[in-house]
GROMACS .gro file of N, CA, C and O in nm:
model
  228
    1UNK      N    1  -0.740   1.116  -0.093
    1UNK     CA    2  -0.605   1.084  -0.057
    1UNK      C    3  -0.584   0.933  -0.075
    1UNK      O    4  -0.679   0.855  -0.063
    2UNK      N    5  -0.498   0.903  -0.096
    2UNK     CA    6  -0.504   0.765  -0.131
    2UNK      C    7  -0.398   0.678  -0.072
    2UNK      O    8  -0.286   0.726  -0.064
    3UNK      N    9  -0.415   0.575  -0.037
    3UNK     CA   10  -0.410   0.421   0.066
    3UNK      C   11  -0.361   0.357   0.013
    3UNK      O   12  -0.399   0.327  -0.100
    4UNK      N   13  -0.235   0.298   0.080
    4UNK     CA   14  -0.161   0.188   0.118
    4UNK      C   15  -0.201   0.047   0.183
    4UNK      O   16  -0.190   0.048   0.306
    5UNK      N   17  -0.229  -0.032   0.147
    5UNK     CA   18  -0.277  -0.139   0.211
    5UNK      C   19  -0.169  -0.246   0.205
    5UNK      O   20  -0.155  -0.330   0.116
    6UNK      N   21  -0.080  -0.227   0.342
    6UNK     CA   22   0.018  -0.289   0.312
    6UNK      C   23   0.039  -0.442   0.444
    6UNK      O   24   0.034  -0.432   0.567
    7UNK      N   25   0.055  -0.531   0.388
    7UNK     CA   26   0.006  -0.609   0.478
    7UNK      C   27   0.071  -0.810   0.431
    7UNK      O   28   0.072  -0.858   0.317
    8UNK      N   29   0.112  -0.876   0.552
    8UNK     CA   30   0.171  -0.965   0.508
    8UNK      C   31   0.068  -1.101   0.440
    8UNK      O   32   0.122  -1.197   0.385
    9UNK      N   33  -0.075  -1.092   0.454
    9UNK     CA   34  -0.175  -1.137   0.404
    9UNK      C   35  -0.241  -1.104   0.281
    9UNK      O   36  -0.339  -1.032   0.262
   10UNK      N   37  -0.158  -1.180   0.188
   10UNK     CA   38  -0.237  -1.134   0.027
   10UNK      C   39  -0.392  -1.068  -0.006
   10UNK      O   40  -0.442  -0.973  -0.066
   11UNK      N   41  -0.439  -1.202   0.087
   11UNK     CA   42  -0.585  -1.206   0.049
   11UNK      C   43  -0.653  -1.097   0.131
   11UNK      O   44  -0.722  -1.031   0.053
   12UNK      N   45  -0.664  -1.046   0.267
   12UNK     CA   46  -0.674  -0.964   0.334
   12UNK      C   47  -0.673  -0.819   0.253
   12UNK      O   48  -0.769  -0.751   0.220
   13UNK      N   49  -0.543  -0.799   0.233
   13UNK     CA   50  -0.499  -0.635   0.167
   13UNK      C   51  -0.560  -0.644   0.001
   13UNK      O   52  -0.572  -0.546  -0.073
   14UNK      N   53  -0.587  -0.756  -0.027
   14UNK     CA   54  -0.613  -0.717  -0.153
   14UNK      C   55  -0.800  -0.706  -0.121
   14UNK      O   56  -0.867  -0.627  -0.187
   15UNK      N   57  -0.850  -0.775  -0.039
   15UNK     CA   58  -0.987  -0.764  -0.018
   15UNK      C   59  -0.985  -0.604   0.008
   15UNK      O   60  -1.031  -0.528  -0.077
   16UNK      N   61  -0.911  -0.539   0.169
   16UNK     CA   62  -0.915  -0.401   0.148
   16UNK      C   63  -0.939  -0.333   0.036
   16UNK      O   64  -1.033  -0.259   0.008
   17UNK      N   65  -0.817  -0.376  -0.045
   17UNK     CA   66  -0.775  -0.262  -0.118
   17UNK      C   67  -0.944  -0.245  -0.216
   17UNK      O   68  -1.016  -0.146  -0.228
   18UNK      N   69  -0.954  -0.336  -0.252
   18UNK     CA   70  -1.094  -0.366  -0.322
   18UNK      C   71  -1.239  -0.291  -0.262
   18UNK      O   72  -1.309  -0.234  -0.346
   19UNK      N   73  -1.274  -0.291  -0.146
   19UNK     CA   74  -1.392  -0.249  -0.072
   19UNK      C   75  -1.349  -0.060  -0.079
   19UNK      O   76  -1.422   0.034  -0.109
   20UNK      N   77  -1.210  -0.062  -0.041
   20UNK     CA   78  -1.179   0.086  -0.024
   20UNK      C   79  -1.217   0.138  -0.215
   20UNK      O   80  -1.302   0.227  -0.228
   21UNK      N   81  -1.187   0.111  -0.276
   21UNK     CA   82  -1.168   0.148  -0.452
   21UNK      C   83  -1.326   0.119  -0.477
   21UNK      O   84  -1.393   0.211  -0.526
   22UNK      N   85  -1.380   0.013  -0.451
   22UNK     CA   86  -1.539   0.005  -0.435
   22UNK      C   87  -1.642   0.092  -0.403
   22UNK      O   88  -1.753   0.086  -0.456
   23UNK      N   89  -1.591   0.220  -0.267
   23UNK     CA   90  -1.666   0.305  -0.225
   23UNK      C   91  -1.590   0.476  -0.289
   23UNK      O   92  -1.599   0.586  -0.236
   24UNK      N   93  -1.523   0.438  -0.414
   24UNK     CA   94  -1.468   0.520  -0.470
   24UNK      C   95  -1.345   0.586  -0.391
   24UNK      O   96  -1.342   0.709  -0.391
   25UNK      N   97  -1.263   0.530  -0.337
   25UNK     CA   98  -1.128   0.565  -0.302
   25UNK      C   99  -1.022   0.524  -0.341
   25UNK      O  100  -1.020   0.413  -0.394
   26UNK      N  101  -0.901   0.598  -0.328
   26UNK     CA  102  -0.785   0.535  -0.406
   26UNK      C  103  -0.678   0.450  -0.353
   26UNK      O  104  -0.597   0.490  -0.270
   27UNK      N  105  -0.680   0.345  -0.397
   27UNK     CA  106  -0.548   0.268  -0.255
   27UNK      C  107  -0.456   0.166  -0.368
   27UNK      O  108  -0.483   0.166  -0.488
   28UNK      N  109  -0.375   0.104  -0.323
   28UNK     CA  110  -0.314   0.073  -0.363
   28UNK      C  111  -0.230  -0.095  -0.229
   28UNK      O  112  -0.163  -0.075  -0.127
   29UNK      N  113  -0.259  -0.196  -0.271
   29UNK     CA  114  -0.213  -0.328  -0.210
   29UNK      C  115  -0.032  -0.331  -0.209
   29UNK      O  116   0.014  -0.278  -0.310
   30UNK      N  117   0.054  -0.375  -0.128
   30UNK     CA  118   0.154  -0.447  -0.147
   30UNK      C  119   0.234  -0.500  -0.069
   30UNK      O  120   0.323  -0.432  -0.018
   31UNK      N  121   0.214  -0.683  -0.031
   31UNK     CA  122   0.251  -0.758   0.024
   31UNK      C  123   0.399  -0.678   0.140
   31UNK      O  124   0.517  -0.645   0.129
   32UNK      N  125   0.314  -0.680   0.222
   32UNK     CA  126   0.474  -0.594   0.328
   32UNK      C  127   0.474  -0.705   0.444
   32UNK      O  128   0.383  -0.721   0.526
   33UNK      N  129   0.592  -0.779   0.437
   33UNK     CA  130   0.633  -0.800   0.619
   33UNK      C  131   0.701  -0.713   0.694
   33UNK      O  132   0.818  -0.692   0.661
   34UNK      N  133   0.633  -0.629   0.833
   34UNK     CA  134   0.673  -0.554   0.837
   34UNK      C  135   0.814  -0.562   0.947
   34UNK      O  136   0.863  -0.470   1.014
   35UNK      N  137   0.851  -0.685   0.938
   35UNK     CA  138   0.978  -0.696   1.061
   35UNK      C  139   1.102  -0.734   0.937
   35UNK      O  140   1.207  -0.796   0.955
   36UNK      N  141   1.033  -0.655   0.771
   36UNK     CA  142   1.174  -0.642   0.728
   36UNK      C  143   1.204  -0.527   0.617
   36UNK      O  144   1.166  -0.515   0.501
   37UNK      N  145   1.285  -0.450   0.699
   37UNK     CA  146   1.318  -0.306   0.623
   37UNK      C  147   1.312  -0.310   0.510
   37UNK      O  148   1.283  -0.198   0.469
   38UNK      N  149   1.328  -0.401   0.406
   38UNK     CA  150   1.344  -0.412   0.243
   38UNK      C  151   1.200  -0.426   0.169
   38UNK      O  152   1.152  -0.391   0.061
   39UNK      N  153   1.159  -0.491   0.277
   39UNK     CA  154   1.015  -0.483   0.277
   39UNK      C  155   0.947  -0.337   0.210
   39UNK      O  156   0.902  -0.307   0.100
   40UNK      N  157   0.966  -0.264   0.344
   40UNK     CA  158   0.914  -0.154   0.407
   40UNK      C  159   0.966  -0.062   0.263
   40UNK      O  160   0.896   0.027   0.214
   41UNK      N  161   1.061  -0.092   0.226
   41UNK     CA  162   1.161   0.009   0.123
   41UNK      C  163   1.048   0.004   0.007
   41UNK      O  164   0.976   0.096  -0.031
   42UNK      N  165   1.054  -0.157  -0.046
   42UNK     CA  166   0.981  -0.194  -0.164
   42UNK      C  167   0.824  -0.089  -0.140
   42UNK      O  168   0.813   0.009  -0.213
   43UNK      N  169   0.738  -0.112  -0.062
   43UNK     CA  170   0.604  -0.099  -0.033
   43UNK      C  171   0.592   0.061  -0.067
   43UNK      O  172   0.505   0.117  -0.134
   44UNK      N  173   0.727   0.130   0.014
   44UNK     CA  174   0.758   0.295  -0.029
   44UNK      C  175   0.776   0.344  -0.148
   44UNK      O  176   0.738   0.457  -0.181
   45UNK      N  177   0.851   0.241  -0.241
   45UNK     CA  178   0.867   0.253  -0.369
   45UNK      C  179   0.722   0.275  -0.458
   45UNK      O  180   0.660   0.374  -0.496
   46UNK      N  181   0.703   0.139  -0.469
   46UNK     CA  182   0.512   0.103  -0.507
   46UNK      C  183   0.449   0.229  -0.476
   46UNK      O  184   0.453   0.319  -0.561
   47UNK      N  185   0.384   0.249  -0.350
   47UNK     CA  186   0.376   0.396  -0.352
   47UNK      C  187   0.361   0.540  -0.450
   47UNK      O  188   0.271   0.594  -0.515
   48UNK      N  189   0.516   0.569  -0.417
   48UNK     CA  190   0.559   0.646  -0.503
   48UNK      C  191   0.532   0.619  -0.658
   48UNK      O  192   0.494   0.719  -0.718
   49UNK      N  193   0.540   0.550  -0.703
   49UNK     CA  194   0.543   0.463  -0.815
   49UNK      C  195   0.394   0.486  -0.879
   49UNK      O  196   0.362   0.530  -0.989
   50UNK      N  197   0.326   0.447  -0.783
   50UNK     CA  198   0.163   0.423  -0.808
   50UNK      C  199   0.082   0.618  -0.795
   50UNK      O  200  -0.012   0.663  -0.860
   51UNK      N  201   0.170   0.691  -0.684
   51UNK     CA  202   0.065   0.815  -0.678
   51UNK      C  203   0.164   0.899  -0.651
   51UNK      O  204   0.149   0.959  -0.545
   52UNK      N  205   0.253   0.921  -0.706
   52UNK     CA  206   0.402   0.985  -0.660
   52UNK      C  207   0.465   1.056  -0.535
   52UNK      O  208   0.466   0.999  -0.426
   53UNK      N  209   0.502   1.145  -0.549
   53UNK     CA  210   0.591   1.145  -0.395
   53UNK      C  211   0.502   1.300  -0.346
   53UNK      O  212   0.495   1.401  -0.416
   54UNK      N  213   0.450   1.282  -0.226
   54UNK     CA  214   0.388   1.352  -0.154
   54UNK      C  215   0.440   1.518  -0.134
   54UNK      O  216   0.538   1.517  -0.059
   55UNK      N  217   0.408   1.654  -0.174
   55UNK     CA  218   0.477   1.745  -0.136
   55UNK      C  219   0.416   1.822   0.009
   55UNK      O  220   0.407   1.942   0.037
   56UNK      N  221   0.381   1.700   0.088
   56UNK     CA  222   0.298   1.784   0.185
   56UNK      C  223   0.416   1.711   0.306
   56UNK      O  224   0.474   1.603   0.295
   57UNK      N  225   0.422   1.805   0.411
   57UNK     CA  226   0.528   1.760   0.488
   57UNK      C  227   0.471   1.771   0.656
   57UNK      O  228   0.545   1.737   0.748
   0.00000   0.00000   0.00000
């Protein structure tokens, strides 16, 4: 299943994202502040974008 590492610390989420993909998992980094909805929108997009839209509910 694959990960979001979304986070207002470049270096942080991209280290994640790296260690997680390292032990063979799938994730995906993108700069989110999360006290701003457009943010939050963008990061949903990426997402989708990167592993498409989930049909599990």
């Amino acid at each position: 299943m694959p990960l979001l590492a979304a986070d207002i610390d470049t270096t942080e989420g991209e280290r994640t994202t790296r260690a997680i993909r390292d032990t063979g998992g799938e994730a995906l980094f993108h700069r989110t502040d999360v006290s701003q909805e457009a943010s939050w929108t963008s990061a949903l997009s990426a997402v989708h974008e990167a592993f498409g839209r989930s049909k599990r509910r």
